PDB file of C-alpha atoms in Angstrom:
ATOM      1  CA  MET A 155      31.591-118.649 -38.233  1.00 37.00           C
ATOM      2  CA  ARG A 156      31.524-115.016 -36.786  1.00 46.00           C
ATOM      3  CA  LYS A 157      32.777-114.402 -33.291  1.00 50.00           C
ATOM      4  CA  ASN A 158      30.069-113.910 -30.522  1.00 60.00           C
ATOM      5  CA  GLY A 159      29.134-110.344 -29.690  1.00 72.00           C
ATOM      6  CA  LEU A 160      30.567-110.445 -26.053  1.00 81.00           C
ATOM      7  CA  GLN A 161      34.040-111.462 -27.196  1.00 83.00           C
ATOM      8  CA  ARG A 162      34.038-107.952 -29.254  1.00 85.00           C
ATOM      9  CA  LEU A 163      33.303-105.845 -26.212  1.00 90.00           C
ATOM     10  CA  THR A 164      35.659-103.610 -24.418  1.00 91.00           C
ATOM     11  CA  ALA A 165      36.576-104.475 -21.008  1.00 91.00           C
ATOM     12  CA  LYS A 166      34.578-101.454 -19.928  1.00 93.00           C
ATOM     13  CA  GLU A 167      31.473-102.437 -21.727  1.00 94.00           C
ATOM     14  CA  LYS A 168      31.694-106.047 -20.251  1.00 92.00           C
ATOM     15  CA  ARG A 169      31.827-104.509 -16.787  1.00 93.00           C
ATOM     16  CA  ALA A 170      28.975-102.215 -17.339  1.00 94.00           C
ATOM     17  CA  LEU A 171      26.782-105.513 -18.512  1.00 95.00           C
ATOM     18  CA  ASP A 172      27.954-107.470 -15.595  1.00 94.00           C
ATOM     19  CA  GLU A 173      26.874-104.691 -13.051  1.00 95.00           C
ATOM     20  CA  LEU A 174      23.720-104.162 -14.859  1.00 96.00           C
ATOM     21  CA  VAL A 175      22.799-107.884 -14.626  1.00 95.00           C
ATOM     22  CA  VAL A 176      24.124-107.977 -10.875  1.00 95.00           C
ATOM     23  CA  ARG A 177      21.631-105.240  -9.924  1.00 95.00           C
ATOM     24  CA  LEU A 178      18.753-106.459 -11.900  1.00 96.00           C
ATOM     25  CA  ARG A 179      19.170-109.730 -10.051  1.00 95.00           C
ATOM     26  CA  ASP A 180      19.489-108.242  -6.843  1.00 95.00           C
ATOM     27  CA  LYS A 181      16.178-106.132  -7.245  1.00 95.00           C
ATOM     28  CA  TYR A 182      14.052-108.092  -9.626  1.00 96.00           C
ATOM     29  CA  ALA A 183      15.170-111.717  -9.530  1.00 94.00           C
ATOM     30  CA  GLU A 184      11.594-112.807  -8.888  1.00 94.00           C
ATOM     31  CA  GLN A 185      10.090-110.797 -11.568  1.00 96.00           C
ATOM     32  CA  ILE A 186      12.553-111.070 -14.705  1.00 97.00           C
ATOM     33  CA  ALA A 187      12.960-114.366 -16.805  1.00 96.00           C
ATOM     34  CA  GLN A 188      15.554-113.227 -19.301  1.00 95.00           C
ATOM     35  CA  VAL A 189      17.758-110.161 -20.021  1.00 96.00           C
ATOM     36  CA  ILE A 190      18.522-110.708 -23.688  1.00 95.00           C
ATOM     37  CA  LEU A 191      21.222-108.548 -25.403  1.00 95.00           C
ATOM     38  CA  PHE A 192      20.261-108.507 -29.208  1.00 92.00           C
ATOM     39  CA  GLY A 193      21.016-106.419 -32.417  1.00 89.00           C
ATOM     40  CA  SER A 194      24.646-105.372 -33.572  1.00 89.00           C
ATOM     41  CA  ARG A 195      26.080-105.776 -29.965  1.00 92.00           C
ATOM     42  CA  ALA A 196      25.088-109.373 -29.937  1.00 90.00           C
ATOM     43  CA  ARG A 197      25.917-110.324 -33.501  1.00 86.00           C
ATOM     44  CA  GLY A 198      29.391-108.632 -33.122  1.00 85.00           C
ATOM     45  CA  ASP A 199      29.117-106.106 -35.856  1.00 84.00           C
ATOM     46  CA  ALA A 200      28.580-103.025 -33.701  1.00 86.00           C
ATOM     47  CA  THR A 201      30.088 -99.650 -34.183  1.00 84.00           C
ATOM     48  CA  TRP A 202      31.202 -97.280 -31.548  1.00 82.00           C
ATOM     49  CA  GLU A 203      28.036 -95.561 -31.673  1.00 83.00           C
ATOM     50  CA  SER A 204      25.761 -98.597 -31.413  1.00 89.00           C
ATOM     51  CA  ASP A 205      23.326 -98.834 -28.565  1.00 93.00           C
ATOM     52  CA  PHE A 206      23.088-101.767 -26.022  1.00 96.00           C
ATOM     53  CA  ASP A 207      19.655-103.434 -27.319  1.00 95.00           C
ATOM     54  CA  LEU A 208      18.091-105.351 -24.271  1.00 96.00           C
ATOM     55  CA  LEU A 209      14.978-107.241 -24.203  1.00 96.00           C
ATOM     56  CA  ILE A 210      13.904-107.564 -20.575  1.00 97.00           C
ATOM     57  CA  VAL A 211      11.459-110.555 -20.377  1.00 96.00           C
ATOM     58  CA  THR A 212       9.249-110.415 -17.359  1.00 97.00           C
ATOM     59  CA  LYS A 213       7.454-113.296 -15.996  1.00 95.00           C
ATOM     60  CA  ASN A 214       4.042-111.647 -15.578  1.00 91.00           C
ATOM     61  CA  GLY A 215       4.438-108.126 -17.288  1.00 82.00           C
ATOM     62  CA  GLY A 216       2.624-104.910 -16.350  1.00 86.00           C
ATOM     63  CA  LYS A 217       2.896-101.121 -17.189  1.00 89.00           C
ATOM     64  CA  LYS A 218       4.159-100.429 -13.744  1.00 93.00           C
ATOM     65  CA  LEU A 219       6.994-102.923 -13.687  1.00 94.00           C
ATOM     66  CA  GLU A 220       7.864-101.743 -17.224  1.00 92.00           C
ATOM     67  CA  GLN A 221       8.296 -98.121 -16.139  1.00 93.00           C
ATOM     68  CA  ALA A 222      10.068 -99.086 -13.113  1.00 95.00           C
ATOM     69  CA  LEU A 223      12.765-101.148 -15.047  1.00 95.00           C
ATOM     70  CA  ASP A 224      13.228 -98.262 -17.338  1.00 93.00           C
ATOM     71  CA  ARG A 225      13.909 -95.709 -14.534  1.00 94.00           C
ATOM     72  CA  PHE A 226      16.103 -98.462 -12.988  1.00 96.00           C
ATOM     73  CA  ILE A 227      18.247 -99.213 -16.171  1.00 96.00           C
ATOM     74  CA  ASP A 228      18.827 -95.677 -17.555  1.00 92.00           C
ATOM     75  CA  PRO A 229      21.194 -94.541 -14.690  1.00 94.00           C
ATOM     76  CA  ILE A 230      23.328 -97.430 -14.963  1.00 94.00           C
ATOM     77  CA  GLY A 231      24.018 -96.668 -18.550  1.00 92.00           C
ATOM     78  CA  PHE A 232      24.669 -93.098 -17.674  1.00 91.00           C
ATOM     79  CA  GLU A 233      27.293 -94.048 -14.986  1.00 93.00           C
ATOM     80  CA  HIS A 234      29.383 -96.062 -17.615  1.00 92.00           C
ATOM     81  CA  ASN A 235      28.888 -93.495 -20.383  1.00 92.00           C
ATOM     82  CA  LEU A 236      27.005 -96.257 -22.501  1.00 93.00           C
ATOM     83  CA  VAL A 237      23.228 -96.236 -23.932  1.00 94.00           C
ATOM     84  CA  PHE A 238      21.228 -99.218 -22.671  1.00 96.00           C
ATOM     85  CA  ALA A 239      18.133 -99.556 -24.747  1.00 94.00           C
ATOM     86  CA  PRO A 240      15.471-101.689 -22.790  1.00 95.00           C
ATOM     87  CA  HIS A 241      12.374-102.882 -24.389  1.00 94.00           C
ATOM     88  CA  VAL A 242      10.369-104.756 -21.735  1.00 95.00           C
ATOM     89  CA  ILE A 243       7.864-107.555 -22.775  1.00 95.00           C
ATOM     90  CA  SER A 244       6.306-110.570 -20.810  1.00 95.00           C
ATOM     91  CA  GLU A 245       7.055-114.286 -21.458  1.00 94.00           C
ATOM     92  CA  LYS A 246       3.540-114.563 -22.659  1.00 93.00           C
ATOM     93  CA  GLU A 247       3.647-111.765 -25.077  1.00 93.00           C
ATOM     94  CA  LEU A 248       7.164-112.761 -26.490  1.00 92.00           C
ATOM     95  CA  GLU A 249       5.838-116.208 -27.030  1.00 90.00           C
ATOM     96  CA  ARG A 250       2.947-114.931 -29.139  1.00 90.00           C
ATOM     97  CA  LYS A 251       4.951-112.416 -31.280  1.00 89.00           C
ATOM     98  CA  GLN A 252       7.699-114.754 -32.049  1.00 84.00           C
ATOM     99  CA  THR A 253       5.298-116.733 -34.142  1.00 78.00           C
ATOM    100  CA  LYS A 254       4.014-113.564 -35.946  1.00 78.00           C
ATOM    101  CA  GLU A 255       6.717-110.872 -36.102  1.00 83.00           C
ATOM    102  CA  PRO A 256      10.196-111.147 -37.986  1.00 82.00           C
ATOM    103  CA  PHE A 257      11.567-108.627 -35.467  1.00 85.00           C
ATOM    104  CA  TYR A 258      11.113-111.087 -32.393  1.00 88.00           C
ATOM    105  CA  ARG A 259      12.225-113.935 -34.196  1.00 84.00           C
ATOM    106  CA  SER A 260      15.368-112.185 -35.078  1.00 83.00           C
ATOM    107  CA  ILE A 261      15.938-111.513 -31.423  1.00 87.00           C
ATOM    108  CA  VAL A 262      15.461-115.113 -30.544  1.00 82.00           C
ATOM    109  CA  SER A 263      17.878-116.124 -33.393  1.00 80.00           C
ATOM    110  CA  GLU A 264      20.567-113.882 -32.526  1.00 82.00           C
ATOM    111  CA  GLY A 265      20.049-112.836 -28.871  1.00 89.00           C
ATOM    112  CA  VAL A 266      22.380-113.553 -25.953  1.00 91.00           C
ATOM    113  CA  ASP A 267      20.397-114.373 -22.499  1.00 92.00           C
ATOM    114  CA  LEU A 268      22.530-112.276 -20.148  1.00 94.00           C
ATOM    115  CA  PHE A 269      20.373-113.624 -17.186  1.00 93.00           C
ATOM    116  CA  ALA A 270      21.341-117.121 -17.471  1.00 88.00           C
ATOM    117  CA  LYS A 271      23.930-118.429 -15.102  1.00 79.00           C
ATOM    118  CA  THR A 272      26.331-118.802 -17.993  1.00 79.00           C
ATOM    119  CA  PRO A 273      25.351-116.282 -20.675  1.00 78.00           C
ATOM    120  CA  ARG A 274      24.137-118.267 -23.716  1.00 74.00           C
ATOM    121  CA  ARG A 275      22.360-118.012 -27.115  1.00 71.00           C
ATOM    122  CA  VAL A 276      18.604-117.885 -26.504  1.00 72.00           C
ATOM    123  CA  SER A 277      17.469-119.992 -29.723  1.00 64.00           C
ATOM    124  CA  ARG A 278      19.732-123.027 -29.067  1.00 52.00           C
ATOM    125  CA  GLY A 279      20.836-122.969 -25.338  1.00 43.00           C
ATOM    126  CA  LYS A 280      24.338-123.156 -26.548  1.00 40.00           C
ATOM    127  CA  PRO A 281      27.448-121.077 -25.719  1.00 36.00           C
ATOM    128  CA  LEU A 282      27.482-117.691 -27.643  1.00 36.00           C
ATOM    129  CA  VAL A 283      28.359-118.026 -31.168  1.00 36.00           C
ATOM    130  CA  TYR A 284      26.119-116.138 -33.646  1.00 39.00           C
ATOM    131  CA  ARG A 285      24.707-118.328 -36.582  1.00 45.00           C
ATOM    132  CA  PRO A 286      23.407-116.955 -39.740  1.00 50.00           C
ATOM    133  CA  PRO A 287      19.793-117.571 -40.853  1.00 56.00           C
ATOM    134  CA  THR A 288      19.104-120.959 -42.092  1.00 54.00           C
ATOM    135  CA  LYS A 289      18.666-121.533 -45.778  1.00 53.00           C
ATOM    136  CA  GLY A 290      15.554-123.522 -45.198  1.00 53.00           C
ATOM    137  CA  PHE A 291      13.581-120.501 -44.009  1.00 59.00           C
ATOM    138  CA  LYS A 292      10.108-120.361 -45.383  1.00 70.00           C
ATOM    139  CA  MET A 293       8.249-117.190 -45.623  1.00 78.00           C
ATOM    140  CA  ASP A 294       4.938-117.264 -43.883  1.00 78.00           C
ATOM    141  CA  GLU A 295       1.905-114.847 -44.794  1.00 84.00           C
ATOM    142  CA  ASN A 296       2.956-112.464 -41.969  1.00 82.00           C
ATOM    143  CA  ALA A 297       6.429-112.270 -43.630  1.00 84.00           C
ATOM    144  CA  LYS A 298       4.732-111.427 -46.750  1.00 90.00           C
ATOM    145  CA  ILE A 299       2.580-108.746 -45.415  1.00 90.00           C
ATOM    146  CA  GLN A 300       5.761-107.028 -43.844  1.00 90.00           C
ATOM    147  CA  ILE A 301       7.359-107.151 -47.126  1.00 93.00           C
ATOM    148  CA  LYS A 302       4.470-105.699 -48.858  1.00 94.00           C
ATOM    149  CA  ILE A 303       4.537-102.779 -46.382  1.00 94.00           C
ATOM    150  CA  ARG A 304       8.169-102.082 -47.126  1.00 94.00           C
ATOM    151  CA  LEU A 305       7.668-102.190 -50.821  1.00 95.00           C
ATOM    152  CA  GLU A 306       4.806 -99.645 -50.655  1.00 95.00           C
ATOM    153  CA  ARG A 307       7.035 -97.235 -48.586  1.00 95.00           C
ATOM    154  CA  ALA A 308       9.877 -97.739 -51.219  1.00 96.00           C
ATOM    155  CA  ARG A 309       7.523 -97.247 -54.044  1.00 96.00           C
ATOM    156  CA  ALA A 310       6.532 -94.051 -52.716  1.00 97.00           C
ATOM    157  CA  ASP A 311       9.901 -92.750 -52.194  1.00 97.00           C
ATOM    158  CA  VAL A 312      10.801 -93.644 -55.764  1.00 98.00           C
ATOM    159  CA  SER A 313       7.790 -91.331 -56.848  1.00 97.00           C
ATOM    160  CA  ALA A 314       8.626 -88.658 -54.289  1.00 98.00           C
ATOM    161  CA  ALA A 315      12.147 -88.475 -55.395  1.00 98.00           C
ATOM    162  CA  HIS A 316      11.021 -88.089 -59.144  1.00 98.00           C
ATOM    163  CA  SER A 317       8.787 -85.141 -58.124  1.00 98.00           C
ATOM    164  CA  MET A 318      11.547 -83.531 -56.118  1.00 98.00           C
ATOM    165  CA  LEU A 319      14.194 -83.638 -59.078  1.00 98.00           C
ATOM    166  CA  ASP A 320      11.411 -82.109 -61.313  1.00 98.00           C
ATOM    167  CA  GLN A 321      10.847 -79.377 -58.884  1.00 98.00           C
ATOM    168  CA  GLY A 322      14.697 -78.700 -58.627  1.00 98.00           C
ATOM    169  CA  PHE A 323      15.145 -80.051 -55.188  1.00 98.00           C
ATOM    170  CA  PHE A 324      18.143 -82.104 -55.946  1.00 98.00           C
ATOM    171  CA  PRO A 325      19.629 -82.963 -52.699  1.00 97.00           C
ATOM    172  CA  ARG A 326      16.355 -83.923 -51.250  1.00 97.00           C
ATOM    173  CA  GLY A 327      15.621 -85.998 -54.193  1.00 98.00           C
ATOM    174  CA  VAL A 328      18.967 -87.846 -53.815  1.00 98.00           C
ATOM    175  CA  SER A 329      18.190 -88.373 -50.121  1.00 98.00           C
ATOM    176  CA  THR A 330      14.728 -89.853 -50.873  1.00 98.00           C
ATOM    177  CA  ALA A 331      16.222 -92.184 -53.560  1.00 98.00           C
ATOM    178  CA  TYR A 332      18.411 -93.608 -50.989  1.00 98.00           C
ATOM    179  CA  PHE A 333      15.480 -94.476 -48.767  1.00 97.00           C
ATOM    180  CA  ALA A 334      13.768 -96.199 -51.602  1.00 97.00           C
ATOM    181  CA  ILE A 335      16.814 -98.273 -51.693  1.00 98.00           C
ATOM    182  CA  PHE A 336      16.881 -98.629 -47.908  1.00 97.00           C
ATOM    183  CA  ASN A 337      13.106 -99.911 -47.676  1.00 95.00           C
ATOM    184  CA  PHE A 338      13.573-102.332 -50.576  1.00 96.00           C
ATOM    185  CA  THR A 339      16.633-103.991 -49.012  1.00 97.00           C
ATOM    186  CA  THR A 340      14.753-104.502 -45.625  1.00 95.00           C
ATOM    187  CA  ALA A 341      12.191-106.058 -47.451  1.00 95.00           C
ATOM    188  CA  VAL A 342      14.733-108.368 -49.239  1.00 96.00           C
ATOM    189  CA  LEU A 343      16.195-109.108 -45.800  1.00 93.00           C
ATOM    190  CA  LEU A 344      12.815-110.597 -44.666  1.00 91.00           C
ATOM    191  CA  THR A 345      13.032-113.274 -46.961  1.00 91.00           C
ATOM    192  CA  LEU A 346      15.712-114.850 -44.599  1.00 88.00           C
ATOM    193  CA  ASP A 347      13.735-113.722 -41.576  1.00 84.00           C
ATOM    194  CA  LEU A 348      16.286-111.000 -40.836  1.00 87.00           C
ATOM    195  CA  VAL A 349      15.470-107.869 -39.293  1.00 87.00           C
ATOM    196  CA  ARG A 350      17.826-104.821 -39.170  1.00 88.00           C
ATOM    197  CA  THR A 351      16.686-101.186 -38.435  1.00 84.00           C
ATOM    198  CA  LYS A 352      19.791 -99.263 -38.544  1.00 86.00           C
ATOM    199  CA  HIS A 353      21.473 -98.129 -41.817  1.00 91.00           C
ATOM    200  CA  SER A 354      24.793-100.067 -41.196  1.00 88.00           C
ATOM    201  CA  GLY A 355      22.984-102.985 -39.871  1.00 87.00           C
ATOM    202  CA  VAL A 356      21.043-103.416 -43.147  1.00 93.00           C
ATOM    203  CA  GLU A 357      23.899-102.710 -45.235  1.00 93.00           C
ATOM    204  CA  GLY A 358      26.110-105.256 -43.546  1.00 89.00           C
ATOM    205  CA  ALA A 359      23.487-108.172 -43.668  1.00 90.00           C
ATOM    206  CA  PHE A 360      22.566-107.415 -47.296  1.00 95.00           C
ATOM    207  CA  SER A 361      26.484-107.674 -48.080  1.00 94.00           C
ATOM    208  CA  GLU A 362      26.852-110.747 -45.929  1.00 89.00           C
ATOM    209  CA  TYR A 363      23.763-112.879 -46.639  1.00 90.00           C
ATOM    210  CA  PHE A 364      23.182-111.738 -50.228  1.00 95.00           C
ATOM    211  CA  ILE A 365      26.177-110.507 -51.977  1.00 95.00           C
ATOM    212  CA  ARG A 366      28.762-112.871 -50.323  1.00 92.00           C
ATOM    213  CA  ASP A 367      26.383-115.834 -50.686  1.00 91.00           C
ATOM    214  CA  LYS A 368      25.888-115.065 -54.405  1.00 94.00           C
ATOM    215  CA  ARG A 369      22.040-114.301 -54.000  1.00 94.00           C
ATOM    216  CA  ILE A 370      22.475-110.852 -55.584  1.00 97.00           C
ATOM    217  CA  GLU A 371      25.212-109.486 -57.938  1.00 98.00           C
ATOM    218  CA  GLU A 372      28.144-107.347 -56.506  1.00 97.00           C
ATOM    219  CA  GLU A 373      27.002-104.283 -58.363  1.00 97.00           C
ATOM    220  CA  TYR A 374      23.954-103.887 -56.124  1.00 98.00           C
ATOM    221  CA  LYS A 375      26.257-103.671 -53.157  1.00 97.00           C
ATOM    222  CA  ASP A 376      28.160-100.731 -54.630  1.00 98.00           C
ATOM    223  CA  ILE A 377      24.816 -99.017 -55.599  1.00 98.00           C
ATOM    224  CA  PHE A 378      23.673 -99.425 -51.963  1.00 98.00           C
ATOM    225  CA  ASN A 379      26.954 -98.064 -50.681  1.00 97.00           C
ATOM    226  CA  ARG A 380      27.121 -95.143 -53.022  1.00 97.00           C
ATOM    227  CA  SER A 381      23.541 -94.155 -52.510  1.00 98.00           C
ATOM    228  CA  ARG A 382      24.002 -94.209 -48.571  1.00 97.00           C
ATOM    229  CA  LYS A 383      27.233 -91.867 -48.879  1.00 97.00           C
ATOM    230  CA  GLU A 384      25.333 -89.433 -51.261  1.00 98.00           C
ATOM    231  CA  ARG A 385      22.405 -89.355 -48.892  1.00 97.00           C
ATOM    232  CA  GLU A 386      24.719 -88.219 -46.061  1.00 96.00           C
ATOM    233  CA  LEU A 387      26.504 -85.690 -48.163  1.00 97.00           C
ATOM    234  CA  ALA A 388      22.971 -84.402 -49.424  1.00 96.00           C
ATOM    235  CA  ASP A 389      21.347 -84.321 -45.822  1.00 96.00           C
ATOM    236  CA  TYR A 390      24.314 -82.549 -44.162  1.00 93.00           C
ATOM    237  CA  LYS A 391      24.654 -80.063 -47.156  1.00 93.00           C
ATOM    238  CA  LEU A 392      28.167 -81.228 -47.959  1.00 94.00           C
ATOM    239  CA  LYS A 393      27.720 -81.346 -51.711  1.00 95.00           C
ATOM    240  CA  GLU A 394      25.850 -79.279 -54.367  1.00 95.00           C
ATOM    241  CA  TYR A 395      24.102 -81.757 -57.072  1.00 97.00           C
ATOM    242  CA  THR A 396      23.661 -80.654 -60.467  1.00 97.00           C
ATOM    243  CA  GLU A 397      20.513 -82.073 -62.127  1.00 97.00           C
ATOM    244  CA  ALA A 398      22.566 -84.676 -64.201  1.00 98.00           C
ATOM    245  CA  GLU A 399      24.290 -85.986 -61.000  1.00 98.00           C
ATOM    246  CA  ALA A 400      20.854 -86.261 -59.089  1.00 98.00           C
ATOM    247  CA  ARG A 401      19.132 -88.090 -62.031  1.00 98.00           C
ATOM    248  CA  GLN A 402      22.041 -90.642 -62.284  1.00 98.00           C
ATOM    249  CA  ILE A 403      21.798 -91.363 -58.640  1.00 98.00           C
ATOM    250  CA  LEU A 404      18.025 -91.857 -59.119  1.00 98.00           C
ATOM    251  CA  ALA A 405      18.468 -94.060 -62.290  1.00 98.00           C
ATOM    252  CA  ASP A 406      21.073 -96.275 -60.015  1.00 98.00           C
ATOM    253  CA  CYS A 407      18.199 -96.501 -57.450  1.00 98.00           C
ATOM    254  CA  GLU A 408      15.519 -97.636 -59.892  1.00 98.00           C
ATOM    255  CA  ARG A 409      18.016-100.102 -61.370  1.00 98.00           C
ATOM    256  CA  PHE A 410      18.497-101.435 -57.767  1.00 98.00           C
ATOM    257  CA  VAL A 411      14.684-101.479 -57.238  1.00 97.00           C
ATOM    258  CA  ALA A 412      14.138-103.435 -60.326  1.00 97.00           C
ATOM    259  CA  ARG A 413      16.663-106.184 -59.309  1.00 98.00           C
ATOM    260  CA  MET A 414      15.210-106.443 -55.778  1.00 97.00           C
ATOM    261  CA  GLU A 415      11.637-106.944 -57.196  1.00 96.00           C
ATOM    262  CA  GLN A 416      12.936-109.637 -59.471  1.00 96.00           C
ATOM    263  CA  TYR A 417      14.592-111.463 -56.573  1.00 95.00           C
ATOM    264  CA  LEU A 418      11.516-110.997 -54.388  1.00 95.00           C
ATOM    265  CA  ARG A 419       9.216-112.579 -57.061  1.00 94.00           C
ATOM    266  CA  ASP A 420      11.858-115.269 -57.838  1.00 93.00           C
ATOM    267  CA  VAL A 421      11.732-116.520 -54.030  1.00 91.00           C
ATOM    268  CA  GLY A 422       7.731-116.127 -53.991  1.00 92.00           C
ATOM    269  CA  ALA A 423       7.575-112.986 -51.677  1.00 93.00           C
ATOM    270  CA  ILE A 424       5.584-111.083 -54.217  1.00 93.00           C
ATOM    271  CA  GLU A 425       3.584-111.895 -57.369  1.00 87.00           C
TER     272      GLU A 425
END
């Protein structure tokens, strides 16, 4: 089982979070219900460039309080040379969104309530140990709608990549092919109620829950990784592509897409 995210923080990062919580308690104790650390910092798979994603759950909500909290939190991050990324939501709104949106279910699943007397997992009220998604998760209609949206984006990316290569825009075609893979992978993650927004997070979750658990074959992890690297080379103009190279990358992308579509049909996410 993976270590909890707080155990992986540096002493400097822990001090910054401690100070943030103390100062929020001093000023907003009557208005805040929870301060939830979520994302890669909570899961323990952050990189040096990862933000500190924070869900600030207020007792009553309101735009004025939301703006005040944003102004209050930003300088604390600057003082410690860290980026705190707060998202403010009321208890009532969070309860409603948890039932409909995978993003918020993911926060509850992985999040750590820093506002508790002893920081603890939100979902189980236990000391911080990240747990993977349950095998018994069943997709509801909202999840299927989110999957459909991502597939539409991905298919549009595949079509656009073909058009770019036909016009001789090889680096742009290579980059767009990667985003087709990225969007298809985020759709696949939703079958386990997993939401990741950053490239490294999507890659890590796909590797951990689909490749390692043998839902998908190893070769598709390799395609994802290669495509991501090629996209970075293309976007930063670090490599010139021949038409043959670009078309091979797109062919690998289409093979990836076909396998992910097969998986989504197998699990009943699409018809």
